[in-house]
Amino acid sequence: DGRVVSLTALPKTDREAGFLVVLGQQLYRSNDAVTGSEILEGIKVSSGRSFGRADQLLEDYITDGSLLKTGSRRGIRYRLSNQGLVKAQTLAKELMATVA
């Protein structure tokens, strides 16, 4: 809806949900530079839970290189690396298999 991409099925963790929201932004909105507020709003709409900062939630994916973080302060944007894209697609397929 608008700039928010939400999940119809929730993964095991909130950090996985945030990671999948980035994938959804890329696939459904052609948004390769996702803001933290877009990620947090997607999680909030999906699960009803709120978080303070996207970088803290997604820290493991940033550290392992799956998620690239650019910019500073309010200009921070997130995008999937090639490795992250494969990891997110695999996670999404596994989640879809549990729903079907």
CSV table of C-alpha atoms in Angstrom, one decimal:
chain,number,residue,atom,x,y,z
A,1,ASP,CA,0.0,0.0,0.0
A,2,GLY,CA,1.7,3.2,-1.1
A,3,ARG,CA,5.3,3.1,0.0
A,4,VAL,CA,4.7,0.3,2.6
A,5,VAL,CA,5.4,-3.3,1.8
A,6,SER,CA,4.0,-5.8,4.3
A,7,LEU,CA,4.2,-9.5,4.8
A,8,THR,CA,1.1,-11.8,4.7
A,9,ALA,CA,3.1,-14.6,6.5
A,10,LEU,CA,5.5,-13.9,9.3
A,11,PRO,CA,8.9,-15.5,9.6
A,12,LYS,CA,10.3,-16.8,12.9
A,13,THR,CA,12.1,-13.5,13.9
A,14,ASP,CA,11.5,-9.8,13.5
A,15,ARG,CA,14.9,-9.4,11.9
A,16,GLU,CA,13.9,-11.9,9.2
A,17,ALA,CA,10.7,-9.9,8.7
A,18,GLY,CA,12.7,-6.7,8.2
A,19,PHE,CA,15.0,-8.5,5.7
A,20,LEU,CA,12.0,-9.7,3.7
A,21,VAL,CA,10.5,-6.3,3.7
A,22,VAL,CA,13.6,-5.0,2.0
A,23,LEU,CA,13.2,-7.8,-0.6
A,24,GLY,CA,9.6,-6.9,-1.1
A,25,GLN,CA,10.5,-3.2,-1.6
A,26,GLN,CA,12.9,-4.3,-4.3
A,27,LEU,CA,10.6,-6.6,-6.0
A,28,TYR,CA,7.2,-4.8,-5.8
A,29,ARG,CA,8.2,-1.2,-5.7
A,30,SER,CA,11.5,-1.4,-7.7
A,31,ASN,CA,13.0,0.4,-4.7
A,32,ASP,CA,16.7,-0.4,-4.4
A,33,ALA,CA,17.3,2.2,-1.7
A,34,VAL,CA,14.9,1.4,1.2
A,35,THR,CA,14.7,3.8,4.1
A,36,GLY,CA,14.6,2.6,7.7
A,37,SER,CA,11.1,4.0,8.2
A,38,GLU,CA,9.9,2.0,5.2
A,39,ILE,CA,11.3,-1.2,6.8
A,40,LEU,CA,9.9,-0.4,10.2
A,41,GLU,CA,6.5,0.5,8.9
A,42,GLY,CA,6.4,-2.7,6.9
A,43,ILE,CA,7.1,-4.7,10.0
A,44,LYS,CA,4.5,-2.7,12.0
A,45,VAL,CA,1.8,-3.3,9.4
A,46,SER,CA,2.8,-7.0,9.2
A,47,SER,CA,3.1,-7.9,12.8
A,48,GLY,CA,1.8,-5.0,14.8
A,49,ARG,CA,5.2,-4.6,16.6
A,50,SER,CA,7.2,-1.4,16.6
A,51,PHE,CA,11.0,-1.0,16.7
A,52,GLY,CA,13.1,2.0,17.3
A,53,ARG,CA,15.9,1.7,14.6
A,54,ALA,CA,16.2,-0.5,11.5
A,55,ASP,CA,20.0,-0.6,11.7
A,56,GLN,CA,19.9,-2.3,15.1
A,57,LEU,CA,17.2,-4.7,14.0
A,58,LEU,CA,19.1,-5.7,10.8
A,59,GLU,CA,22.6,-5.5,12.2
A,60,ASP,CA,23.5,-9.2,11.6
A,61,TYR,CA,22.6,-8.9,7.9
A,62,ILE,CA,24.6,-5.7,7.6
A,63,THR,CA,27.6,-7.4,9.3
A,64,ASP,CA,27.6,-10.5,7.1
A,65,GLY,CA,27.3,-8.4,3.9
A,66,SER,CA,23.8,-9.5,2.9
A,67,LEU,CA,22.5,-6.0,3.4
A,68,LEU,CA,24.3,-2.8,2.4
A,69,LYS,CA,23.9,0.4,4.4
A,70,THR,CA,24.7,3.7,2.7
A,71,GLY,CA,24.3,7.3,3.8
A,72,SER,CA,24.2,8.8,7.3
A,73,ARG,CA,21.7,9.9,9.9
A,74,ARG,CA,18.3,10.4,8.3
A,75,GLY,CA,19.7,9.7,4.8
A,76,ILE,CA,20.5,6.1,5.5
A,77,ARG,CA,19.3,3.6,2.9
A,78,TYR,CA,19.4,-0.2,2.8
A,79,ARG,CA,19.8,-2.5,-0.2
A,80,LEU,CA,20.4,-6.2,-0.8
A,81,SER,CA,23.8,-7.3,-2.0
A,82,ASN,CA,23.8,-10.1,-4.6
A,83,GLN,CA,24.5,-12.6,-1.8
A,84,GLY,CA,21.7,-11.0,0.3
A,85,LEU,CA,19.2,-11.2,-2.6
A,86,VAL,CA,19.8,-15.0,-2.9
A,87,LYS,CA,19.5,-15.4,0.9
A,88,ALA,CA,16.3,-13.3,1.0
A,89,GLN,CA,14.7,-15.2,-1.9
A,90,THR,CA,15.6,-18.6,-0.2
A,91,LEU,CA,14.1,-17.3,3.1
A,92,ALA,CA,10.9,-16.2,1.3
A,93,LYS,CA,10.5,-19.5,-0.5
A,94,GLU,CA,10.9,-21.4,2.8
A,95,LEU,CA,8.3,-19.2,4.4
A,96,MET,CA,5.9,-19.7,1.5
A,97,ALA,CA,6.3,-23.5,1.8
A,98,THR,CA,5.0,-23.3,5.4
A,99,VAL,CA,1.9,-21.5,4.3
A,100,ALA,CA,0.9,-23.7,1.3
